[in-house]
Amino acid sequence: MKATIKDVAREAKVSISTVSYAINGNERISEETRKRVLEVAKRLNYVANGNAKMLKQKKTRAIGLFFNSWFGPIYSEIARGIERTVHKMGYDLVACSLYGEEHSTAYKYLRDRMVDGAIVLTNSFDDQFLHSVASEDLPLVVLDREIQAPHIYSILIDNFGGAFAATKALISSGCKEVYFFSGPQDSYDNQKRLDGYIAALGYFNVEFNKDFIIPADFTEESGYQQMKALLAKGIAPRAIFSGNDEMAIGIIRAAREHGVTIPGDLRLVGFDDIRESEMTVPALTTISHQKLEMGTLAAETLFSAINGDDNIDSPKIIPTNLIKRETL
Amino acid sequence: MKATIKDVAREAKVSISTVSYAINGNERISEETRKRVLEVAKRLNYVANGNAKMLKQKKTRAIGLFFNSWFGPIYSEIARGIERTVHKMGYDLVACSLYGEEHSTAYKYLRDRMVDGAIVLTNSFDDQFLHSVASEDLPLVVLDREIQAPHIYSILIDNFGGAFAATKALISSGCKEVYFFSGPQDSYDNQKRLDGYIAALGYFNVEFNKDFIIPADFTEESGYQQMKALLAKGIAPRAIFSGNDEMAIGIIRAAREHGVTIPGDLRLVGFDDIRESEMTVPALTTISHQKLEMGTLAAETLFSAINGDDNIDSPKIIPTNLIKRETL
DNA sequence: CTGAAAGCGCTTACAG
DNA sequence: CTGAAAGCGCTTACAG
C-alpha cells in the first residue's frame, strides 16, 4: 500500500503537521527536522495524495483543454502554445475530448470543477452550459467563437480580414469571377470568411454571384468532390478562394486529374496555412495565422482571469497574413 | 459558492448519508425521499465534489494517456480507439503531455496516482520510472516498446514483418540495391524495421551494404535533405525502403526537384500509412497497420488488468500489410 | 520550532 | 428506510 503522511510522521517521529510543513518547504521547520523528514519520505516513497490536497486547498492547479477532434494539424500547434504557458505558470494541463457528449470526460470535468480554468477548442458545448459553469473560480477561454458572458473570454482569428485579403489578392490577379468553397454553414470560422469574401467583392465592385459559393464541409474530400462536380459540368473556375487549406488540397487534386493547371488555368488561395500546404504541388498560397501564439495568448488570458485581473479584453483577435506560394 | 452535500441535506431535511445514497441510486432510499433529494440537488445545482469522492473511494475512474507530441497523424488515430473503449467502460480519459520532463503533468499524474491506469505513447519515461509506478492498482500499457515487468503490458506493431514485406516487394520488383532511410538510432520502431530490412536481404541472398543505410530521423525534412545529398553526390537509388512515411514524402519532394521519376527511376515504399501518404504525387506505397485497433486493444488490455485478469498476453502484436499505391 | 485539532466533502459500515 | 459517526489524507490556523 501507498505511504501516507501518517507513515512518514511515525517513522520520522514528528507530527503530521511537521511533515506537511517540511515537505511543502515551510520556513518554520528546522533544517535538521526537515532533512530527516525528507529522508524518510524518500525512503518510504511518499508522494502526497493529490485528492486530499485538492480537497483541502480547493485548488487543482490544473487547466483543462477541451476539444472534439484528436488533433487536426491546427489544434496541435495551438496546444503546444498552451502547454508551454501552462507549464511555465506551474500548472498542469489535462486534455479531455468531448467524445460521448454530455457523458464525455470534458463535460464531466467542467461540471465537477476538476480544473481551475479551461480552454475550450470546440463548439460542441452549448453556450448555456458554458455560462452555467464559468465563474470566478473557473474562468473559461474559448477559441474561435464569440461568446459574451462574465468569466468567459474569446480569442478569435481575424477570419474576416484574412478572407478579405485572400479575395483581394485573387481579384488583383486579374480575375473577376472568384469562387468561394465554403465550409459547413454552422461553422463560425466559415461564416466570417464568407463575410470577408463578400466584403472584398463589394469593395472592388465585383458583383456577388451566389452560384460562385460552393458548399462543402472543410474536408479535403469535399473540396475534391465539389471541384470534380464543377469540372464535370463544364465549369472551369479561374479563381478560387477555399475556406480552408484541406479543401484546397482536394481542389488541387481534382484539378490535376482534369488537366487543369495551377496557377495557369486556375488561381487558388487557401486558409490556415497547415503544414501540408507548403508540400502540395504546386505549393499552396494561403492565409496564415499564428497558431502557437494563439495558444499562448489563450493561456495567458486564462491566467490573467485566474489571478483576478478584471480588466481583460475580450474578444482578442489574432492577425492573419497572406503567404504567397505557387498557386497564386 | 458551490453547493455541497450538506446544503442539499439541510434543504431536503434529511441527513447527508441519505443524500449520498439517494444520489448514488442506493436501493434502500424510499422513492419519495429520493425524489425530494434529487429535486433539491437540482435546484441547488449540486454536483458531488470529485476530489472528496476519490479520496474516499480511492478510485479515480480515470485513465491517463501520456504522450510527448501533440499528436502526429498516427497517434490521433490510436487515441480515437482508446477513447472509445475507455468511454464504453465508463471511465474518463485524460491526456497529458510530457512537456517539462520530470516536471510535466504526465510524470506528476503517474507519480501521484491521479489515474487508475495509464497508456503510455512515448519513450520519454525511463523504464525504471515505469517499473516503480506500475502496480496492481495502477497497471500500465505501453505502446511500441518492449518492457518486461509486472503490471506493465506492451502492444507492438509488427515492425519486423512489415519491413520484411516492404523490402521483399522492392527486391521482387527487380532491384537488388535497396536503400534504407533510417529513423533515429534510439527508436525502437526503427531498430525493428532495420532488422526486418536486413532479414529480407538475407532471405533473398542480397548482400547487405551499409552504405545503403541512410541516417535520418523520421522527419520529412530529414528525408528530403538526405535524398538531396545523395543525388548531389551523383548517387541515384533505384529502390528505397523508407523507415516511415514522413521521410518518404521528403524523398518524393527531393526526387521531383531533381527530375527523378517515381516509380520509373525510383521505387519507394514507406511505413505507417499516414493520411498524407495517399495524397502524395505519386501516391505512396506503404506498410499499413491498424491504428484504431491498436488503441482499442491497448485500452482493452488495460481494463483486463484493472479488473484483475492475471493472464494477459504481453506483448501483443498488431499485424501490418502492404498497401500498393503508385510508388512501387 | 513543533504539535493537537479542526475541517475540506464525501462514502459507508453500523445501529436503530 | 434513515441518521450519527468514523474516516479517506491532507492543510492550516492556533497554541505553546
XYZ file of C-alpha atoms (C1' of nucleotides) in Angstrom:
688
model
C 0.000 0.000 0.000
C 0.995 3.555 -0.565
C 2.679 5.500 2.205
C 0.687 8.365 3.668
C 1.680 11.377 5.633
C 0.968 9.421 8.795
C 3.521 6.783 7.927
C 6.134 9.409 7.355
C 5.260 11.146 10.607
C 5.535 7.914 12.560
C 8.844 6.920 11.003
C 10.325 10.372 11.396
C 8.942 10.697 14.893
C 7.261 14.007 14.301
C 3.661 15.142 13.902
C 1.891 15.077 10.599
C 1.796 18.866 10.556
C 5.549 18.916 10.714
C 5.743 16.504 7.814
C 3.403 18.666 5.819
C 5.355 21.821 6.565
C 8.670 20.179 5.867
C 7.588 18.795 2.568
C 5.977 21.992 1.418
C 9.064 23.960 2.308
C 7.600 25.998 5.128
C 10.253 28.175 6.759
C 9.375 27.419 10.323
C 10.806 23.892 10.293
C 14.397 23.479 11.441
C 16.889 22.373 8.880
C 17.573 19.221 10.824
C 13.964 18.131 11.115
C 13.288 18.923 7.512
C 16.187 16.795 6.407
C 15.065 13.872 8.476
C 11.503 14.106 7.237
C 12.586 14.365 3.633
C 14.794 11.336 4.001
C 12.046 9.251 5.498
C 9.634 10.438 2.839
C 12.050 9.412 0.161
C 12.706 6.077 1.739
C 9.003 5.311 2.023
C 8.475 6.549 -1.495
C 5.974 9.000 -0.170
C 4.004 11.211 -2.538
C 1.237 13.401 -1.222
C -2.231 12.323 -2.200
C -3.375 14.794 -4.779
C -7.046 14.379 -3.987
C -6.649 15.105 -0.315
C -4.576 18.125 -1.170
C -7.087 19.469 -3.633
C -9.978 18.785 -1.347
C -8.365 20.812 1.368
C -6.990 23.598 -0.775
C -9.905 23.815 -3.160
C -7.472 24.220 -5.961
C -6.442 21.689 -8.528
C -3.666 23.664 -10.150
C -4.870 22.072 -13.355
C -6.115 23.637 -16.547
C -8.455 21.735 -18.804
C -8.115 21.675 -22.563
C -11.323 20.529 -24.172
C -11.677 19.599 -27.796
C -13.584 17.231 -30.005
C -11.102 16.105 -32.569
C -7.959 14.295 -31.662
C -5.965 16.898 -33.132
C -6.093 18.212 -36.546
C -2.931 19.955 -37.627
C -4.121 23.321 -36.392
C -5.045 22.300 -32.913
C -1.799 20.592 -32.142
C 0.109 23.785 -32.780
C -2.269 25.745 -30.594
C -1.950 23.102 -27.913
C 1.795 23.489 -27.953
C 1.467 27.175 -27.220
C -0.968 26.491 -24.429
C 1.107 23.809 -22.834
C 4.221 25.960 -22.670
C 2.461 28.748 -20.893
C 0.572 26.469 -18.536
C 3.776 24.707 -17.621
C 5.594 27.982 -17.083
C 2.897 29.009 -14.617
C 3.391 25.810 -12.675
C 0.004 24.372 -13.559
C -0.897 21.065 -15.094
C -2.652 20.720 -18.402
C -5.120 17.915 -18.943
C -6.697 17.404 -22.311
C -10.137 15.851 -22.496
C -12.209 15.054 -25.501
C -15.904 15.550 -25.940
C -16.397 12.038 -27.169
C -19.612 10.876 -25.547
C -21.257 14.296 -25.486
C -22.899 15.001 -22.132
C -21.245 11.895 -20.776
C -17.826 12.844 -22.008
C -14.869 13.488 -19.810
C -14.862 17.091 -20.976
C -18.376 17.717 -19.719
C -17.752 15.919 -16.517
C -14.519 17.669 -15.672
C -16.062 21.030 -16.327
C -19.221 20.315 -14.377
C -17.363 18.755 -11.489
C -14.829 21.574 -11.455
C -11.889 19.282 -11.741
C -9.860 22.172 -13.104
C -9.126 25.741 -12.084
C -9.683 27.057 -15.564
C -10.326 25.772 -19.034
C -9.591 26.430 -22.657
C -12.315 25.332 -24.999
C -11.373 24.379 -28.543
C -14.712 23.187 -29.630
C -18.195 24.303 -30.371
C -19.864 21.179 -29.067
C -20.510 22.678 -25.666
C -23.558 24.845 -25.916
C -23.367 28.429 -24.764
C -25.723 27.826 -21.925
C -23.618 25.103 -20.431
C -20.538 27.282 -20.618
C -22.397 30.128 -18.961
C -23.567 27.907 -16.155
C -20.098 26.633 -15.497
C -17.955 29.749 -15.856
C -17.269 31.536 -12.617
C -14.620 33.494 -10.840
C -13.158 30.204 -9.661
C -13.370 28.639 -13.081
C -12.825 31.118 -15.880
C -13.035 29.931 -19.456
C -11.219 30.876 -22.614
C -12.978 29.988 -25.801
C -11.204 29.828 -29.123
C -12.787 30.652 -32.431
C -16.129 31.521 -31.033
C -17.703 34.718 -29.893
C -19.380 34.479 -26.587
C -20.287 37.295 -24.258
C -20.539 36.347 -20.620
C -18.831 37.000 -17.334
C -15.699 34.909 -16.822
C -15.639 33.795 -20.434
C -13.065 35.231 -22.807
C -12.734 34.611 -26.521
C -9.728 34.512 -28.759
C -10.526 34.844 -32.416
C -8.654 34.567 -35.660
C -9.106 37.514 -37.950
C -11.140 35.425 -40.336
C -12.762 38.407 -41.927
C -9.523 40.242 -42.602
C -7.828 37.124 -43.893
C -10.663 36.291 -46.242
C -10.746 39.869 -47.426
C -7.022 39.750 -48.205
C -7.313 36.421 -50.000
C -10.177 37.589 -52.152
C -8.473 40.866 -52.842
C -5.331 39.082 -53.996
C -7.359 36.908 -56.310
C -9.207 39.883 -57.799
C -5.974 41.819 -58.177
C -4.520 38.974 -60.176
C -6.990 39.974 -62.856
C -9.910 37.646 -62.357
C -13.361 38.953 -61.542
C -15.035 35.607 -61.060
C -13.827 34.411 -57.718
C -15.382 31.222 -56.373
C -15.674 30.527 -52.679
C -15.506 26.967 -51.413
C -17.490 27.106 -48.247
C -17.114 25.102 -45.039
C -20.117 23.974 -43.012
C -22.857 26.566 -42.614
C -22.739 26.354 -38.863
C -19.025 26.980 -38.642
C -18.191 30.289 -37.075
C -14.909 30.500 -38.969
C -16.624 29.771 -42.209
C -19.249 32.421 -41.688
C -16.645 35.084 -41.050
C -14.573 34.004 -44.008
C -17.613 34.206 -46.216
C -18.285 37.701 -44.900
C -14.734 38.765 -45.719
C -15.069 37.345 -49.191
C -18.313 39.178 -49.835
C -16.922 42.390 -48.405
C -13.906 42.232 -50.693
C -16.118 41.697 -53.724
C -18.110 44.745 -52.716
C -15.026 46.797 -52.078
C -13.708 46.084 -55.544
C -17.081 46.471 -57.233
C -17.283 42.868 -58.273
C -20.808 41.619 -58.396
C -21.664 38.911 -55.914
C -22.915 35.761 -57.590
C -24.292 33.115 -55.316
C -23.523 30.410 -57.855
C -19.901 31.024 -57.027
C -20.435 29.829 -53.488
C -19.675 26.121 -53.493
C -20.967 24.283 -50.458
C -18.507 21.877 -48.907
C -17.502 20.967 -45.372
C -13.841 21.800 -44.751
C -12.681 18.258 -45.525
C -10.259 17.516 -48.291
C -12.701 15.027 -49.722
C -15.468 17.597 -50.001
C -13.175 20.013 -51.838
C -12.161 17.271 -54.188
C -15.700 16.106 -54.907
C -17.128 19.560 -55.419
C -14.310 20.571 -57.699
C -14.791 17.437 -59.752
C -18.505 18.088 -59.945
C -17.860 21.600 -61.186
C -15.439 20.482 -63.857
C -17.756 17.683 -64.902
C -20.442 20.271 -65.511
C -18.047 22.124 -67.772
C -17.496 24.904 -65.286
C -13.839 25.830 -65.022
C -13.255 28.442 -62.320
C -10.317 30.733 -62.932
C -10.002 31.800 -59.314
C -10.977 30.082 -56.080
C -10.757 31.177 -52.506
C -11.025 27.992 -50.497
C -12.409 28.377 -46.990
C -9.579 26.248 -45.651
C -6.427 24.507 -46.804
C -7.764 21.000 -46.577
C -10.429 21.685 -49.178
C -7.805 23.461 -51.274
C -5.729 20.309 -51.302
C -8.757 18.424 -52.595
C -9.275 21.092 -55.226
C -5.684 20.751 -56.377
C -6.102 17.016 -56.686
C -9.290 17.312 -58.723
C -7.740 19.976 -60.932
C -4.750 17.816 -61.655
C -6.920 14.870 -62.586
C -8.751 17.039 -65.076
C -5.626 18.584 -66.525
C -6.345 21.998 -65.106
C -3.025 23.684 -64.429
C -2.384 25.851 -61.399
C -1.718 28.760 -61.371
C -2.015 28.829 -65.188
C -5.672 27.946 -65.603
C -6.709 28.416 -62.015
C -5.548 30.622 -59.179
C -6.167 29.316 -55.730
C -5.826 30.637 -52.189
C -6.495 28.636 -49.043
C -6.817 29.498 -45.383
C -4.988 28.293 -42.240
C -1.526 27.548 -43.575
C -1.473 23.974 -42.327
C 1.745 22.077 -42.549
C 0.712 20.184 -45.671
C 0.043 23.333 -47.609
C 3.670 24.007 -48.340
C 4.124 20.493 -49.627
C 1.381 20.395 -52.190
C 2.294 20.612 -55.834
C 2.163 23.435 -56.590
C 2.673 24.800 -53.081
C -0.468 26.435 -51.797
C -0.808 30.171 -51.372
C -2.786 30.661 -48.222
C -3.801 32.847 -45.308
C -1.659 32.150 -42.297
C -2.329 32.794 -38.666
C -0.058 32.319 -35.713
C -1.304 29.164 -34.075
C 1.346 28.879 -31.434
C 0.755 32.487 -30.460
C -2.943 31.835 -30.314
C -2.342 29.100 -27.780
C -0.007 31.274 -25.779
C -2.440 34.151 -25.777
C -5.271 31.863 -24.739
C -3.337 30.556 -21.777
C -2.116 33.990 -20.763
C -5.634 35.328 -20.877
C -6.831 32.469 -18.739
C -4.180 33.090 -16.114
C -5.000 36.766 -16.022
C -8.536 35.772 -15.171
C -7.441 33.204 -12.617
C -5.262 35.803 -10.971
C -8.191 38.107 -10.626
C -7.422 40.624 -13.328
C -10.818 42.107 -14.037
C -9.802 44.162 -16.981
C -9.316 41.661 -19.745
C -10.100 42.481 -23.346
C -12.455 40.081 -24.997
C -12.512 39.130 -27.713
C -8.858 39.244 -28.624
C -8.060 38.968 -32.298
C -5.177 37.061 -33.840
C -3.989 38.687 -37.072
C -3.570 36.853 -40.356
C -1.320 37.335 -43.321
C -1.104 36.157 -46.872
C 1.630 33.640 -47.620
C 2.464 33.732 -51.301
C 3.457 30.394 -52.684
C 2.799 28.937 -56.097
C -0.956 28.771 -56.554
C -1.415 32.498 -56.996
C -20.109 29.244 -3.622
C -20.711 25.734 -4.753
C -23.400 23.692 -3.029
C -22.151 20.730 -1.009
C -23.849 17.632 0.185
C -24.548 19.425 3.461
C -26.520 22.142 1.735
C -28.635 19.571 -0.018
C -29.186 17.668 3.207
C -30.285 20.785 5.033
C -32.646 21.909 2.277
C -34.130 18.468 1.842
C -34.328 17.947 5.575
C -32.512 14.649 5.573
C -29.078 13.509 6.663
C -26.080 13.693 4.416
C -25.936 9.921 4.224
C -29.407 9.912 2.798
C -28.389 12.457 0.210
C -25.402 10.375 -0.729
C -27.473 7.219 -1.021
C -30.215 8.926 -2.957
C -27.848 10.462 -5.445
C -25.882 7.312 -5.952
C -29.024 5.332 -6.539
C -28.853 3.125 -3.475
C -31.938 0.911 -3.221
C -32.661 1.486 0.429
C -33.949 5.037 -0.026
C -37.706 5.436 -0.463
C -38.911 6.695 -3.766
C -40.381 9.745 -2.135
C -37.239 10.782 -0.308
C -35.123 10.157 -3.327
C -37.299 12.378 -5.439
C -37.171 15.192 -2.961
C -33.421 14.970 -2.587
C -32.888 14.901 -6.327
C -35.078 17.931 -6.756
C -33.222 19.904 -4.153
C -29.911 18.823 -5.625
C -31.007 20.012 -8.992
C -32.295 23.276 -7.662
C -29.063 23.966 -5.834
C -27.088 22.920 -8.850
C -25.324 20.358 -6.748
C -22.551 18.246 -8.178
C -20.560 15.960 -5.954
C -17.008 17.051 -5.326
C -14.846 14.705 -7.326
C -11.875 15.021 -5.044
C -13.765 14.104 -1.926
C -15.249 11.166 -3.725
C -11.929 9.924 -4.984
C -10.264 10.460 -1.659
C -12.840 8.291 -0.004
C -13.151 5.646 -2.679
C -9.503 5.521 -3.645
C -10.536 5.290 -7.248
C -10.424 7.984 -9.850
C -12.204 6.168 -12.629
C -9.793 7.920 -14.921
C -7.278 6.558 -17.388
C -4.218 8.573 -18.313
C -2.936 8.867 -21.838
C 0.641 10.067 -21.856
C 2.474 11.238 -24.934
C 5.105 13.720 -25.947
C 3.933 15.038 -29.237
C 0.662 16.839 -29.645
C -0.431 14.377 -31.984
C 1.181 13.270 -35.070
C -1.186 11.658 -37.506
C -0.600 8.198 -36.103
C -1.294 8.990 -32.503
C -4.590 10.670 -33.076
C -5.993 7.563 -34.692
C -4.742 5.420 -31.835
C -6.207 7.883 -29.370
C -9.578 7.565 -31.030
C -9.539 3.839 -30.477
C -8.537 4.293 -26.880
C -11.139 6.902 -26.141
C -13.985 4.791 -27.450
C -13.116 1.864 -25.280
C -12.444 3.953 -22.202
C -15.761 5.688 -22.624
C -17.578 2.432 -23.111
C -16.178 1.213 -19.816
C -17.495 4.277 -18.055
C -14.080 5.712 -17.321
C -12.650 9.104 -18.120
C -9.659 9.630 -20.340
C -7.245 12.431 -19.598
C -4.390 13.137 -21.933
C -1.231 14.652 -20.547
C 1.903 15.599 -22.319
C 5.454 15.088 -21.192
C 6.377 18.675 -21.865
C 8.595 19.683 -18.968
C 10.088 16.225 -18.451
C 10.154 15.279 -14.761
C 8.059 18.331 -14.047
C 5.481 17.505 -16.663
C 1.888 16.754 -15.972
C 2.425 13.249 -17.241
C 5.102 12.490 -14.675
C 3.140 14.099 -11.927
C -0.126 12.323 -12.652
C 1.594 8.998 -12.803
C 3.620 9.538 -9.655
C 0.691 10.955 -7.731
C -1.571 8.164 -8.952
C -4.151 10.513 -10.308
C -5.376 7.745 -12.580
C -6.414 4.129 -12.195
C -4.412 3.027 -15.184
C -2.371 4.516 -17.982
C -1.488 4.105 -21.592
C 1.953 5.314 -22.480
C 2.606 6.500 -26.016
C 6.082 7.721 -25.501
C 9.546 6.581 -24.763
C 10.472 9.594 -22.672
C 9.638 7.871 -19.434
C 12.518 5.669 -18.488
C 11.889 2.030 -17.775
C 12.821 2.407 -14.153
C 10.240 5.072 -13.532
C 7.566 2.962 -15.154
C 8.578 -0.019 -13.056
C 8.416 1.994 -9.880
C 4.973 3.284 -10.671
C 3.223 0.236 -12.108
C 1.251 -1.756 -9.601
C -1.874 -3.781 -9.241
C -3.723 -0.541 -8.587
C -2.113 1.236 -11.483
C -1.378 -1.054 -14.407
C 0.322 0.348 -17.474
C 0.015 -0.362 -21.156
C 2.963 0.713 -23.225
C 2.779 1.108 -26.966
C 5.630 0.470 -29.321
C 8.048 -0.531 -26.687
C 9.038 -3.844 -25.206
C 9.149 -3.853 -21.491
C 9.013 -6.815 -19.180
C 7.683 -6.109 -15.738
C 4.736 -6.936 -13.545
C 1.671 -4.838 -14.286
C 3.135 -3.491 -17.496
C 1.826 -4.732 -20.833
C 3.110 -3.878 -24.282
C 1.344 -3.561 -27.572
C 3.642 -3.668 -30.548
C 3.354 -3.125 -34.241
C 4.805 -5.909 -36.336
C 7.649 -3.688 -37.449
C 9.849 -6.570 -38.384
C 7.257 -8.285 -40.560
C 6.243 -5.039 -42.223
C 9.804 -4.097 -43.034
C 10.445 -7.562 -44.335
C 7.443 -7.325 -46.647
C 8.422 -3.872 -47.877
C 11.962 -4.921 -48.649
C 10.787 -8.106 -50.254
C 8.419 -6.189 -52.528
C 11.233 -3.874 -53.556
C 13.575 -6.758 -54.308
C 10.858 -8.603 -56.206
C 10.386 -5.596 -58.421
C 13.774 -6.423 -59.805
C 16.148 -4.216 -57.919
C 18.931 -5.631 -55.795
C 20.178 -2.371 -54.383
C 17.615 -1.411 -51.820
C 18.389 1.646 -49.692
C 17.023 2.047 -46.209
C 16.267 5.504 -44.867
C 16.682 5.090 -41.182
C 14.931 6.852 -38.331
C 16.720 7.764 -35.110
C 19.058 5.098 -33.752
C 17.312 5.039 -30.421
C 13.890 4.465 -31.882
C 12.502 1.073 -31.099
C 10.371 1.061 -34.237
C 13.320 1.990 -36.348
C 15.505 -0.735 -34.938
C 12.921 -3.392 -35.701
C 12.322 -2.063 -39.175
C 16.027 -2.144 -39.850
C 16.113 -5.741 -38.648
C 13.292 -6.666 -40.996
C 15.082 -4.993 -43.872
C 18.307 -6.847 -43.172
C 16.483 -10.134 -42.752
C 14.762 -9.740 -46.105
C 18.048 -9.009 -47.821
C 19.458 -12.157 -46.267
C 16.440 -14.201 -47.194
C 16.746 -13.212 -50.841
C 20.516 -13.534 -50.911
C 21.109 -9.863 -51.472
C 24.321 -8.662 -49.973
C 23.971 -6.176 -47.154
C 25.776 -2.926 -47.850
C 25.993 -0.492 -45.001
C 26.367 2.404 -47.407
C 22.734 1.798 -48.295
C 21.653 2.717 -44.808
C 20.913 6.433 -44.861
C 20.738 8.005 -41.419
C 17.795 10.336 -40.932
C 15.352 10.997 -38.134
C 11.794 10.180 -39.207
C 11.022 13.791 -40.149
C 10.057 14.785 -43.629
C 12.824 17.336 -43.648
C 15.485 14.744 -42.895
C 14.245 12.526 -45.709
C 14.327 15.452 -48.054
C 17.801 16.599 -47.070
C 19.351 13.174 -47.176
C 17.831 12.384 -50.539
C 19.095 15.671 -51.919
C 22.546 14.971 -50.507
C 22.563 11.564 -52.186
C 21.520 12.928 -55.549
C 24.017 15.775 -55.264
C 26.746 13.182 -54.835
C 25.605 11.564 -58.039
C 24.081 8.594 -56.277
C 20.682 7.702 -57.699
C 19.000 4.906 -55.730
C 16.680 2.718 -57.765
C 14.835 1.398 -54.715
C 14.266 2.834 -51.269
C 12.536 1.481 -48.229
C 11.848 4.488 -46.076
C 11.575 3.822 -42.358
C 8.416 5.887 -42.218
C 6.048 7.771 -44.491
C 7.094 11.220 -43.432
C 10.626 10.698 -44.661
C 9.222 9.122 -47.816
C 7.317 12.318 -48.501
C 10.570 14.235 -48.193
C 12.232 11.765 -50.535
C 9.496 12.268 -53.114
C 9.928 16.006 -52.902
C 13.699 15.802 -53.357
C 13.310 13.342 -56.228
C 10.899 15.634 -58.011
C 13.224 18.596 -57.664
C 15.987 16.574 -59.272
C 13.839 15.213 -62.057
C 13.926 11.668 -60.731
C 10.650 9.992 -61.682
C 8.789 7.622 -59.421
C 8.244 4.727 -59.905
C 10.147 4.943 -63.210
C 13.616 5.795 -61.935
C 12.974 5.037 -58.310
C 10.752 2.643 -56.418
C 9.772 3.667 -52.964
C 7.944 2.089 -50.046
C 7.146 3.828 -46.768
C 5.856 2.683 -43.418
C 2.838 3.672 -41.310
C 0.267 4.585 -43.934
C -0.368 8.050 -42.585
C -3.211 10.020 -44.036
C -0.939 12.130 -46.228
C 0.555 9.123 -47.935
C -2.383 8.560 -50.199
C -2.303 12.173 -51.289
C 1.304 12.421 -52.381
C 2.062 12.501 -56.064
C 2.552 9.742 -56.904
C 0.588 8.123 -54.088
C 2.883 6.336 -51.684
C 3.069 2.570 -51.443
C 3.484 1.799 -47.791
C 3.145 -0.603 -44.894
C -0.103 -0.110 -43.068
C -1.082 -1.036 -39.558
C -4.416 -0.754 -37.833
C -4.062 2.260 -35.605
C -7.598 2.415 -34.349
C -7.439 -1.258 -33.444
C -4.154 -0.688 -31.698
C -5.827 1.885 -29.486
C -8.764 -0.380 -28.816
C -6.527 -3.289 -27.972
C -4.436 -1.121 -25.679
C -7.466 0.026 -23.737
C -8.958 -3.442 -23.567
C -5.715 -4.830 -22.261
C -5.585 -2.129 -19.625
C -9.092 -2.879 -18.415
C -8.334 -6.568 -18.239
C -5.510 -5.687 -15.896
C -7.626 -3.279 -13.882
C -10.250 -5.943 -13.489
C -7.706 -8.307 -12.084
C -7.244 -10.635 -15.024
C -3.840 -12.117 -14.322
C -3.488 -13.974 -17.555
C -2.796 -11.275 -20.081
C -0.539 -11.884 -23.057
C 2.268 -9.437 -23.380
C 3.485 -8.289 -25.760
C 0.594 -8.298 -28.156
C 1.433 -7.748 -31.785
C -0.547 -5.682 -34.302
C -0.168 -7.046 -37.842
C 0.859 -4.964 -40.845
C 0.138 -5.186 -44.522
C 1.469 -3.736 -47.716
C -0.708 -1.118 -49.396
C 0.148 -0.936 -53.060
C -0.202 2.533 -54.497
C 1.872 4.229 -57.158
C 5.437 4.362 -55.930
C 6.083 0.684 -56.396
C 10.335 25.372 16.119
C 6.625 21.689 16.846
C 2.078 19.502 17.762
C -3.038 18.821 18.654
C -7.074 19.568 16.373
C -10.468 21.110 13.078
C -12.130 20.570 8.733
C -12.270 20.016 3.342
C -16.765 16.945 1.132
C -17.632 12.881 0.519
C -18.817 7.269 1.478
C -20.069 3.545 4.143
C -20.289 0.288 7.847
C -23.289 0.272 11.819
C -27.269 0.984 14.629
C -31.970 1.628 15.049
C -35.968 3.321 5.442
C -32.944 6.907 7.796
C -29.216 9.011 10.624
C -24.953 9.612 13.589
C -20.324 8.887 13.172
C -15.844 7.447 11.530
C -12.528 8.184 8.314
C -10.148 8.995 3.487
C -5.167 12.122 3.553
C -4.156 16.194 3.580
C -3.547 21.751 5.226
C -3.566 25.363 8.341
C -4.942 28.446 11.938
C -3.872 28.216 16.790
C -1.384 27.351 20.950
C 2.693 26.699 23.253
